[in-house]
Short mmCIF file of C-alpha atoms in Angstrom, two decimals:
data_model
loop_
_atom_site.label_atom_id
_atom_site.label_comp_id
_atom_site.label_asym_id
_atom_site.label_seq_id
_atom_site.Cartn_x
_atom_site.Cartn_y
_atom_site.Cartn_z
CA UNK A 5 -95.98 32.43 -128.32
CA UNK A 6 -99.41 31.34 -127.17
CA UNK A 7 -97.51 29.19 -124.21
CA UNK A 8 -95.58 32.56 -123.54
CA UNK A 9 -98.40 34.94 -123.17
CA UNK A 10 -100.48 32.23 -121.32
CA UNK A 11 -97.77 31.69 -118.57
CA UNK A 12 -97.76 35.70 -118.29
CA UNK A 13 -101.40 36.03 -117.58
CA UNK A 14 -100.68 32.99 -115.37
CA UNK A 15 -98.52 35.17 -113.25
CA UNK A 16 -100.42 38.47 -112.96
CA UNK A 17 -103.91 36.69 -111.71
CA UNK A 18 -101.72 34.35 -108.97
CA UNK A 19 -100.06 38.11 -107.99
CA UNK A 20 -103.03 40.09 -108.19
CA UNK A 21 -104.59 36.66 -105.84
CA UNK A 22 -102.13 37.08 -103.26
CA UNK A 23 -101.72 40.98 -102.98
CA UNK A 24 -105.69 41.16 -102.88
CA UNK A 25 -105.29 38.23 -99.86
CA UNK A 26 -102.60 39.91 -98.02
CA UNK A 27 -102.62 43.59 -99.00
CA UNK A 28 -99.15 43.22 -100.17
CA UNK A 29 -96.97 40.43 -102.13
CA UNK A 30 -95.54 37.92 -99.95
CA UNK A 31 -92.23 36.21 -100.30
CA UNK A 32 -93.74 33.59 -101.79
CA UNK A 33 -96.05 35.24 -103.97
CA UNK A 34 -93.18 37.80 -105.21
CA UNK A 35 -91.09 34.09 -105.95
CA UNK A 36 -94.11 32.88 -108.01
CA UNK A 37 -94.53 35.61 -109.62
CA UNK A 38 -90.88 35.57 -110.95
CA UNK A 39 -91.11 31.52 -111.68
CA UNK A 40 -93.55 32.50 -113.83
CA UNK A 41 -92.17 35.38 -115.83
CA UNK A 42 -89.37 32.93 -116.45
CA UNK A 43 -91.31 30.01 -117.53
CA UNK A 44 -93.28 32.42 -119.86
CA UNK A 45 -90.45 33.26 -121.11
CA UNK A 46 -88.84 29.88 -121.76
CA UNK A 47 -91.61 28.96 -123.38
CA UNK A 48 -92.40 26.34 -121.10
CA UNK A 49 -95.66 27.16 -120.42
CA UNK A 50 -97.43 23.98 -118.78
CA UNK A 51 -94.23 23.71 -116.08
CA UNK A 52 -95.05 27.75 -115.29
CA UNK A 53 -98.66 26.76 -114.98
CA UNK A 54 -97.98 24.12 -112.36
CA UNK A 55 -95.28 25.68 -110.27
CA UNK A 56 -97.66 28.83 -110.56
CA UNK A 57 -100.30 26.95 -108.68
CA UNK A 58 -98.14 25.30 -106.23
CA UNK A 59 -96.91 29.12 -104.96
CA UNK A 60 -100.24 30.32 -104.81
CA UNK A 61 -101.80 27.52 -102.54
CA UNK A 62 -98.54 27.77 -100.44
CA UNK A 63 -98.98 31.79 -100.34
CA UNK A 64 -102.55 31.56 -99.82
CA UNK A 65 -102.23 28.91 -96.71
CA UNK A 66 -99.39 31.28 -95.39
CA UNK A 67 -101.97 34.36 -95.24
CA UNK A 68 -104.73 32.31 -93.75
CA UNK A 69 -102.03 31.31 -90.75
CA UNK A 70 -101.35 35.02 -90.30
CA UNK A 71 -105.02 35.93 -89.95
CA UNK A 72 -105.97 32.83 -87.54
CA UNK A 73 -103.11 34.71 -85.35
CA UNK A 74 -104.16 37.55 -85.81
CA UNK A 75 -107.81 36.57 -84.39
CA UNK A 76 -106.67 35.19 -81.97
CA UNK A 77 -104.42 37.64 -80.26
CA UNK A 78 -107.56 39.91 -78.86
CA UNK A 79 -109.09 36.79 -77.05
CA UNK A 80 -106.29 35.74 -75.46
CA UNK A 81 -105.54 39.41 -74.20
CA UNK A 82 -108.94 39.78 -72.98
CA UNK A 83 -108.94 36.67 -71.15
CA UNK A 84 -105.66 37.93 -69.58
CA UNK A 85 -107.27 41.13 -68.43
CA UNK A 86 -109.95 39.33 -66.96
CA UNK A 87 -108.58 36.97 -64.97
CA UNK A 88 -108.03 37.81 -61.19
CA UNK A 89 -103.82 38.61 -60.13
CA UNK A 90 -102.09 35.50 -59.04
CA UNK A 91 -102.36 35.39 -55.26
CA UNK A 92 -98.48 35.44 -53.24
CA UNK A 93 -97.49 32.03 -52.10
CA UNK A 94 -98.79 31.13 -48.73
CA UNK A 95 -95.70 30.99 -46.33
CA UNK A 96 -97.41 29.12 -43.93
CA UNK A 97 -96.57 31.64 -40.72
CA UNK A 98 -97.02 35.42 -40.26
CA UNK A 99 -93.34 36.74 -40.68
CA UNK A 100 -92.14 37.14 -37.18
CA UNK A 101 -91.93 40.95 -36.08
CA UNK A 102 -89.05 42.61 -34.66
CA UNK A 103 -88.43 43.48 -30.88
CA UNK A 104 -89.20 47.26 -30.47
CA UNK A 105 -85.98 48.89 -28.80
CA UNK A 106 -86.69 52.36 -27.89
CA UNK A 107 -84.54 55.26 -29.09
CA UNK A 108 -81.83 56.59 -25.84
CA UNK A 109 -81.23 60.00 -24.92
CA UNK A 110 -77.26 59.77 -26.30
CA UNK A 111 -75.94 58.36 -29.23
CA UNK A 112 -72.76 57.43 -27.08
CA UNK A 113 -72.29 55.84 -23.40
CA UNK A 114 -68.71 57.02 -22.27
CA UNK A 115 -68.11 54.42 -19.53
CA UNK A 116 -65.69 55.39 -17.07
CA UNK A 117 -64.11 53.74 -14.32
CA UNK A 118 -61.23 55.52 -11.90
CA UNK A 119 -58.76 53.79 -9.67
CA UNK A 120 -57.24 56.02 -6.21
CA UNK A 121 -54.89 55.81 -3.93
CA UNK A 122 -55.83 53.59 -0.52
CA UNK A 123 -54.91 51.60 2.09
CA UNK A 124 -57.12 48.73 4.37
CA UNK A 125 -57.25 50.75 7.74
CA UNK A 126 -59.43 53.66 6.73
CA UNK A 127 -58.59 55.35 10.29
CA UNK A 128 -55.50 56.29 8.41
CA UNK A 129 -56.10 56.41 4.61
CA UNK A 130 -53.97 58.34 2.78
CA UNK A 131 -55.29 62.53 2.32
CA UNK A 132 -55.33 63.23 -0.22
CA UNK A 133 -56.29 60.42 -2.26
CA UNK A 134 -55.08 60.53 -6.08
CA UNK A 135 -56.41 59.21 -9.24
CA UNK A 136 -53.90 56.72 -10.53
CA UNK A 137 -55.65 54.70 -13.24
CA UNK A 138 -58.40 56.60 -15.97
CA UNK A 139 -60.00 54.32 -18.51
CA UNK A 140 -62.87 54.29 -20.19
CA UNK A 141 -65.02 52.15 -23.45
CA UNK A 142 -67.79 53.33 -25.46
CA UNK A 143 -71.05 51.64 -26.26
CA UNK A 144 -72.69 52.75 -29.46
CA UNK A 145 -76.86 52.57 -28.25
CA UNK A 146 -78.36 52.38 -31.96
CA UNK A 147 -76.30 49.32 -32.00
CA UNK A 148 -76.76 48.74 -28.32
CA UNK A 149 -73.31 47.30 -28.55
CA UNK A 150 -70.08 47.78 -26.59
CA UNK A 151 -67.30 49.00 -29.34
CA UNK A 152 -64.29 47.32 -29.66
CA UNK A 153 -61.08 49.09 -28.23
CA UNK A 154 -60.81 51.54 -25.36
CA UNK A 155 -58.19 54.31 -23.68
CA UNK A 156 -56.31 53.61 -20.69
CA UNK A 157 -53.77 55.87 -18.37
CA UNK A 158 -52.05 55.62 -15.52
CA UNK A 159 -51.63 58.53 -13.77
CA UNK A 160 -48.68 59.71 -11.47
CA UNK A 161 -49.81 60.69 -8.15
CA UNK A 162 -47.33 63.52 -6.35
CA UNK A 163 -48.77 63.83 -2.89
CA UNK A 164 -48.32 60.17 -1.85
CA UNK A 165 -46.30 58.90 -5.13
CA UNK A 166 -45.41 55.48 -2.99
CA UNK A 167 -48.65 52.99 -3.09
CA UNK A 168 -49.55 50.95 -0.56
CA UNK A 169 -49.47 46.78 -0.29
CA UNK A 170 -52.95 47.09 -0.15
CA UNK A 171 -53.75 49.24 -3.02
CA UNK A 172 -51.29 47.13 -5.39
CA UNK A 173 -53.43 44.14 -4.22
CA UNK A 174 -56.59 45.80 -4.52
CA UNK A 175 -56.37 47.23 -8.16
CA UNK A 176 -53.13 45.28 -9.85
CA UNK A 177 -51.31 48.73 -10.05
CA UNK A 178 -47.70 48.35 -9.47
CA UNK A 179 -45.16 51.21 -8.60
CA UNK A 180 -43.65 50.77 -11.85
CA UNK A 181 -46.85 51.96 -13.34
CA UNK A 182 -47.49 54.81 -11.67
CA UNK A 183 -43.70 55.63 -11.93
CA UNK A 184 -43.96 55.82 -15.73
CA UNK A 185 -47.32 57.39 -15.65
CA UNK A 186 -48.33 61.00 -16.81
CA UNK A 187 -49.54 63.82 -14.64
CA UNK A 188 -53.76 63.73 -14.09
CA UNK A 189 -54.04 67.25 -16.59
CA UNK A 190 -51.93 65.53 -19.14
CA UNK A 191 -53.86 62.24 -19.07
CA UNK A 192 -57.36 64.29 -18.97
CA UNK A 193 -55.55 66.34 -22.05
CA UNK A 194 -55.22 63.01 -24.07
CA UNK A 195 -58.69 61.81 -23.10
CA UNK A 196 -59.67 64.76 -24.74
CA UNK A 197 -58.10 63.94 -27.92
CA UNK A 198 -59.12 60.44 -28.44
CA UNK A 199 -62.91 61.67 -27.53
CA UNK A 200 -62.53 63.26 -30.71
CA UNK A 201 -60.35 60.96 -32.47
CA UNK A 202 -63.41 58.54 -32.15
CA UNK A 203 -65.77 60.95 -33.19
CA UNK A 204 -67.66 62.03 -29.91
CA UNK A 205 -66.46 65.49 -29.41
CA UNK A 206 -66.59 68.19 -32.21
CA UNK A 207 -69.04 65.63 -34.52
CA UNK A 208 -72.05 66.98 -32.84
CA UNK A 209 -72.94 63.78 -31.63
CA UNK A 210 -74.36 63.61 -28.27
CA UNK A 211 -72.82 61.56 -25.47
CA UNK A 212 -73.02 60.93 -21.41
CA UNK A 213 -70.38 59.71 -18.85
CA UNK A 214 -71.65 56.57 -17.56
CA UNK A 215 -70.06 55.47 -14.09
CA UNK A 216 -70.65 52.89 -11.33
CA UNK A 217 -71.58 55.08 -8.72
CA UNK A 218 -71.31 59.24 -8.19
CA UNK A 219 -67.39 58.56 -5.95
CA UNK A 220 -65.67 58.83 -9.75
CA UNK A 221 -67.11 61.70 -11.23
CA UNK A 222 -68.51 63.67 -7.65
CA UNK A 223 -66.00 62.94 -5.15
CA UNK A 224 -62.53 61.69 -6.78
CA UNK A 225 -62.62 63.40 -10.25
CA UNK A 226 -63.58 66.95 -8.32
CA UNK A 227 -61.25 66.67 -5.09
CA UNK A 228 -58.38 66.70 -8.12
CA UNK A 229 -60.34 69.62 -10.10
CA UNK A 230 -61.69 72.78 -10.05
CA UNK A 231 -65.30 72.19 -9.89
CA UNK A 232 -64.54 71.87 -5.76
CA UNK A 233 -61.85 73.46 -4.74
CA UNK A 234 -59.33 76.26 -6.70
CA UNK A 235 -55.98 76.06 -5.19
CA UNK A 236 -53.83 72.52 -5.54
CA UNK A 237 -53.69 71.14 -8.92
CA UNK A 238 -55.56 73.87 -10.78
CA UNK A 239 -57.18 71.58 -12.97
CA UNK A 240 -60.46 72.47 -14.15
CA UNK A 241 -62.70 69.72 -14.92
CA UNK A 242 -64.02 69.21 -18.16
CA UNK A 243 -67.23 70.13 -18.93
CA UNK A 244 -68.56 66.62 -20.29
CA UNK A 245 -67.50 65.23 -17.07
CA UNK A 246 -69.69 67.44 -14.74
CA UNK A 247 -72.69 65.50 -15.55
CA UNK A 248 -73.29 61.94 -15.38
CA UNK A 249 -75.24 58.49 -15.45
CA UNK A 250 -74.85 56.47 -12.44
CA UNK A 251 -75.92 52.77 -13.46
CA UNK A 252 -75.63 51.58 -9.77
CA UNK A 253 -78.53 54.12 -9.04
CA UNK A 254 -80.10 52.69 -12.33
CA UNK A 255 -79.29 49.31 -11.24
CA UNK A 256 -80.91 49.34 -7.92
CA UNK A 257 -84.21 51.29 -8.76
CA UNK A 258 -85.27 48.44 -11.29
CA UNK A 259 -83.45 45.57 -9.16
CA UNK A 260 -83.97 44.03 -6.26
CA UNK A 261 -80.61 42.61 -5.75
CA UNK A 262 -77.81 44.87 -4.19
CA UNK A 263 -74.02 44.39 -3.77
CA UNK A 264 -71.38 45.80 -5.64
CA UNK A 265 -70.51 46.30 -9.70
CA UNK A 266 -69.70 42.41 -9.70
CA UNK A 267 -72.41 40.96 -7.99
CA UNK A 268 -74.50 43.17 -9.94
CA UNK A 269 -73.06 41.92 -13.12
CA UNK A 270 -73.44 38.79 -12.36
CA UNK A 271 -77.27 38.59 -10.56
CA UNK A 272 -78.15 40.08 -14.78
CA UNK A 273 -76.80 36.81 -15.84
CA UNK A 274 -73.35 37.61 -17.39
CA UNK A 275 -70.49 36.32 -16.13
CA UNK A 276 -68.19 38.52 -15.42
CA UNK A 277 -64.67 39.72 -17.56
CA UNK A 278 -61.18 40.58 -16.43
CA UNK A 279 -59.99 41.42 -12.80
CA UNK A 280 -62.00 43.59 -10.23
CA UNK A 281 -60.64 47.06 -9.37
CA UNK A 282 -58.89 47.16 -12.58
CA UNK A 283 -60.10 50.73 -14.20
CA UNK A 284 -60.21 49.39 -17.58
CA UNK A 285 -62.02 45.55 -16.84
CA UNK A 286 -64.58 47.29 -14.73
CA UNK A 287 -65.54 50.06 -17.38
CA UNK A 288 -65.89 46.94 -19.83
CA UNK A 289 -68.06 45.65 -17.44
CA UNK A 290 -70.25 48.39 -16.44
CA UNK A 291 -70.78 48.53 -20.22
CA UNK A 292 -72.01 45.41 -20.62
CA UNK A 293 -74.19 45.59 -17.95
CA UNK A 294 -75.47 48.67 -19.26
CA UNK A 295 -75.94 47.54 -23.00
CA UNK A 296 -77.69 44.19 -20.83
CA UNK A 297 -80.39 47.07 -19.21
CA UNK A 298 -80.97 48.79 -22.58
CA UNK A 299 -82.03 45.58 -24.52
CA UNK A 300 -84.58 44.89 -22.05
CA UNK A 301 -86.17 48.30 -22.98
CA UNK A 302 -84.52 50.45 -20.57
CA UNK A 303 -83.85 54.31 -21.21
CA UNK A 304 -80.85 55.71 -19.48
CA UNK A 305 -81.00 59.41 -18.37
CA UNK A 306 -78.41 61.34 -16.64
CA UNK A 307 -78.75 60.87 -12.86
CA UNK A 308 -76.39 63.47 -11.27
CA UNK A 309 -74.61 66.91 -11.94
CA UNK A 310 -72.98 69.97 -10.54
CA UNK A 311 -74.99 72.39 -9.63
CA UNK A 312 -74.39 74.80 -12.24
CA UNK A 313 -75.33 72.22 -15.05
CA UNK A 314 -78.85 71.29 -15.86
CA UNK A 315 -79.77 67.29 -16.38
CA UNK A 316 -78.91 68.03 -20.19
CA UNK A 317 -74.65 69.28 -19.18
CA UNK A 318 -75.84 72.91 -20.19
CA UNK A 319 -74.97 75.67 -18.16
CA UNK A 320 -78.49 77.32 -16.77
CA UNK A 321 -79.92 80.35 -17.55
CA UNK A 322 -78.54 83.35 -15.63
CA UNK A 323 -75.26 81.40 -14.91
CA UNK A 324 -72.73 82.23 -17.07
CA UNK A 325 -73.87 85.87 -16.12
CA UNK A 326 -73.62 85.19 -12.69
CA UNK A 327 -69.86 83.46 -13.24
CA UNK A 328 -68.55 86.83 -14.81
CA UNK A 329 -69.85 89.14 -12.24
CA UNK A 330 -69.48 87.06 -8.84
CA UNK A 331 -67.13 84.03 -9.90
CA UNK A 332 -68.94 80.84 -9.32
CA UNK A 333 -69.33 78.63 -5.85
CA UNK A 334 -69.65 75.00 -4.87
CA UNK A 335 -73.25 75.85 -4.52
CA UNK A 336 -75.01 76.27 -8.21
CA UNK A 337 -73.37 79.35 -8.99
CA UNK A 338 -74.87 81.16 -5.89
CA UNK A 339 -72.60 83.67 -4.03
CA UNK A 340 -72.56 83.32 -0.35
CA UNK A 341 -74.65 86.66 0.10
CA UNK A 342 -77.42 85.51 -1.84
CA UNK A 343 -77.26 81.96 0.22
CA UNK A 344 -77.29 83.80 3.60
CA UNK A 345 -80.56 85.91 1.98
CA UNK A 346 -82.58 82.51 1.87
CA UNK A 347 -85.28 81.61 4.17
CA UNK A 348 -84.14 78.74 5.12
CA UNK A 349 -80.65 80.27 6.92
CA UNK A 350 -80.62 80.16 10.67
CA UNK A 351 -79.09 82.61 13.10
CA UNK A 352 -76.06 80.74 14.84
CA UNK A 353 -74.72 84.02 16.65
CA UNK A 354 -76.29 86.00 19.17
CA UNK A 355 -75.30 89.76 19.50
CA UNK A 356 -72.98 88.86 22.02
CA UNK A 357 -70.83 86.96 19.40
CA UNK A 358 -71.83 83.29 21.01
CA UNK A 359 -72.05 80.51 18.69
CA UNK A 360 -75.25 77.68 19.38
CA UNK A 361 -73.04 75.47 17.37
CA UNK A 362 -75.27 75.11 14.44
CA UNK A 363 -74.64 75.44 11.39
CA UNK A 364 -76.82 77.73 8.89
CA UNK A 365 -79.58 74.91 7.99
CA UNK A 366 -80.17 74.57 11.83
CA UNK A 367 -77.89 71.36 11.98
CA UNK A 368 -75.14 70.63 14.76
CA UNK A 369 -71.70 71.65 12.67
CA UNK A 370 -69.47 69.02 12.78
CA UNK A 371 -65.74 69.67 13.06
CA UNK A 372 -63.47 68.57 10.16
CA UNK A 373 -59.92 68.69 9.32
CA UNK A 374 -58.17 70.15 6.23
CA UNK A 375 -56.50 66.88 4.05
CA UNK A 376 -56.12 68.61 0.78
CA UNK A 377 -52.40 70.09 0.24
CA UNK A 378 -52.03 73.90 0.70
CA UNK A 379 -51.21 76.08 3.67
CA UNK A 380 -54.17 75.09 5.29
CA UNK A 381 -53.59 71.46 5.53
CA UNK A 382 -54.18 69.75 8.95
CA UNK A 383 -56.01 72.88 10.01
CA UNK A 384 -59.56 72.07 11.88
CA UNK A 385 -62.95 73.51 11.15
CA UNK A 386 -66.69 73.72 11.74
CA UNK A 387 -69.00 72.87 8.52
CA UNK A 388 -72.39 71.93 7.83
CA UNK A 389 -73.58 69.36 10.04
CA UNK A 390 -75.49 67.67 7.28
CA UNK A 391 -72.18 67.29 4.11
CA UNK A 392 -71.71 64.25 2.71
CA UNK A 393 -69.21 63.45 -0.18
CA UNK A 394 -71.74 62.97 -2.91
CA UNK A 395 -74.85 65.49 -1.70
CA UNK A 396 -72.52 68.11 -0.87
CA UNK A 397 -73.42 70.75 1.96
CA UNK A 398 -76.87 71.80 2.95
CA UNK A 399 -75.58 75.16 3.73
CA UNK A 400 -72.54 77.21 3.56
CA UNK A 401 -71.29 77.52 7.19
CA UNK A 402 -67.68 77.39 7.49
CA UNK A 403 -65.72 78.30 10.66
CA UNK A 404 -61.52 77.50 11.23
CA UNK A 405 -61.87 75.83 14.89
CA UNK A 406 -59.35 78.48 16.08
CA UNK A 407 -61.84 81.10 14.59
CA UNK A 408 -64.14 80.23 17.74
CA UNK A 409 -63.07 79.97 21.73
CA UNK A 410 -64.12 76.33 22.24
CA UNK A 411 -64.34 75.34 25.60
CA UNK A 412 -62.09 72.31 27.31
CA UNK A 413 -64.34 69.03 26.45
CA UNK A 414 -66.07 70.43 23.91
CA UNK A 415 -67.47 67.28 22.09
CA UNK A 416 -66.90 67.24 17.79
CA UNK A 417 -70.24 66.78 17.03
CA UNK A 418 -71.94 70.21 18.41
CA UNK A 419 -72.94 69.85 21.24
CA UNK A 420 -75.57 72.45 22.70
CA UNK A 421 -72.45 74.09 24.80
CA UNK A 422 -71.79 78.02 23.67
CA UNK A 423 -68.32 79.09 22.12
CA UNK A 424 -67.22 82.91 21.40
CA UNK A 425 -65.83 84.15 18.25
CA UNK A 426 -62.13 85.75 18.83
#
């Protein structure tokens, strides 16, 4: 009994040691605790007695681990908010900036290229000419890239539907093309439709024609539409054709090299793609000349329009007014009256009915004939002295040559001689 009860009190002091130490019983203490119950209970009070004391300096060296930790753990986290942040790694070399491309006017380039009727001896070219090949690419100017694909039509010419030697050399255009080609309002119908199959038209992005000179767009696409002339085909033009960037003009201003849309190609240093006078190769190749010019920081702007369109392709103010009261002219929308109001009209008649043979800007007329097809065909006229195919007329005088009594050997450019009116 007296081995018993001296193993118990064994236990309680090494348990009351190690809560007191730790706050609470460890593991260890809780095992010597039991050991010791049991041994006091055996009877075996010397073997409680020692494996009491091994427990305790095992619980006790435990605890003192845990509080050496414990110490430690606010030194080392002041130490880490003292020390300075790790500086990055050196690299060595700045990190090379990127090339600054300005932002163009258009989201989209529509490059066009047109193909006409023609023959060598221009003495006797074929009137009217006709479109016979339309084709056109895109170039995407974020990207300032040239997008894959394209549209392509060959178009059916009715006035002179047989083409020349000359023209099949010039452009690779066989007869058998143009034989199985579609009418010029049914290819401009499917251009259209692929416009806005690829997103440009109806997607509110913003988009300019881009051609190799004003001929396509000022002279060829307009003899065939309405934007000239009302009778013939009755086409009318579409609107995002009236205005227009032409990269020869582009080309020229910031070049000193001239020639034509080869040459120019290659004097930027790219060789060129595909056959010349081929609608679709040269569009390709405008592009890329044009996406060439916009990585060397230049912004392309629209260069020519009808008169009714400002440089953006919007109608201007007063306009569309003016087209539902007066109809529209050849002349910005301006009716003859209002033209013959202006300062800068001159009198060509004298009250006796004689004609100086001026026209209304004070220029000799020069006499013309009629090639488009229509009643009037092969009929002669007097017109502004100073019309060209791309700047258009400087005035509005127009006179059928058997309008006026012209005298025998009266010369065709205006000479100072007088002719009567019938």
């Amino acid at each position: 009994m007296a081995a018993a009860e001296a193993g118990q009190a064994a236990a309680e002091r090494s348990e009351q040691c190690a809560a007191g130490a730790a706050g609470q019983p460890t593991v260890a203490a809780r095992f010597a605790t039991l050991a010791g119950q049991q041994a006091a209970e055996e009877g075996a009070g010397e073997a409680a007695q020692a494996l009491q004391q091994g427990a305790a300096e095992e619980a006790a060296a435990q605890q003192a681990g845990a509080a050496a930790a414990a110490a430690a753990q606010p030194a080392r986290l002041a130490r880490a908010a003292a020390a300075p942040e790790a500086a990055p790694p050196a690299t060595g070399q700045p990190a090379p900036s990127k090339p600054r491309r300005l932002k163009q006017l258009f989201d989209y380039l529509l490059v066009l290229d047109i193909e006409a009727t023609c023959d060598r001896d221009k003495a006797v070219q074929l009137q009217p000419q006709e479109i016979i090949e339309l084709s056109c690419v895109i170039v995407d100017t974020a990207a300032c890239t040239l997008l894959p694909g394209g549209w392509q039509r060959y178009v059916r010419p009715d006035q002179h539907p047989v083409l020349t030697d000359f023209c099949t050399q010039l452009t690779g255009i066989t007869q058998s093309k143009v034989d199985a080609g579609v009418p010029l309002k049914t290819a401009l119908n499917q251009l259209d439709g692929w416009l806005r199959e690829q997103g440009l038209l109806g997607q509110g992005r913003s988009f300019s024609p881009l051609i190799w000179r004003d001929w396509d767009l000022k002279v060829m696409m307009a003899s065939e539409c309405k934007q000239v002339k009302r009778e013939w085909r009755n086409i009318e033009q579409p609107k995002y054709l009236r205005r227009w960037i032409d990269l020869s003009a582009v080309w020229f201003k910031h070049s000193s090299r001239r020639g034509n849309l080869r040459g120019s190609v290659e004097a930027a240093g790219l060789a060129w793609e595909g056959r010349p006078h081929s609608a679709i190769d040269d569009a390709r190749n405008t592009a890329r000349l044009a996406v060439k010019l916009m990585q060397g920081g230049l912004i392309l702007g629209i260069t020519g329009s009808f008169g009714n369109l400002d440089a953006s392709g919007r109608f201007r103010q007063g306009t569309l007014l003016g087209l539902a009261t007066r109809g529209a002219s050849s002349s910005g929308g301006k009716s003859q009256a209002e033209q013959a109001a202006g300062p800068t009209k001159k009198r060509v008649f004298d009250d006796g009915g004689a004609w100086n043979g001026c026209c209304y800007c004070g220029a000799r007329a020069k006499k013309r004939t009629v090639k488009r097809p229509g009643p009037n065909n092969g009929r002669d006229f007097w017109s502004c002295g100073r019309f060209t195919m791309t700047g258009g007329a400087s005035c509005d005088f127009f006179k059928f040559a058997d309008e006026v009594v012209s005298p025998p050997g009266a010369a065709n450019d205006g000479s100072s001689r007088r002719w009567r009116r019938h």
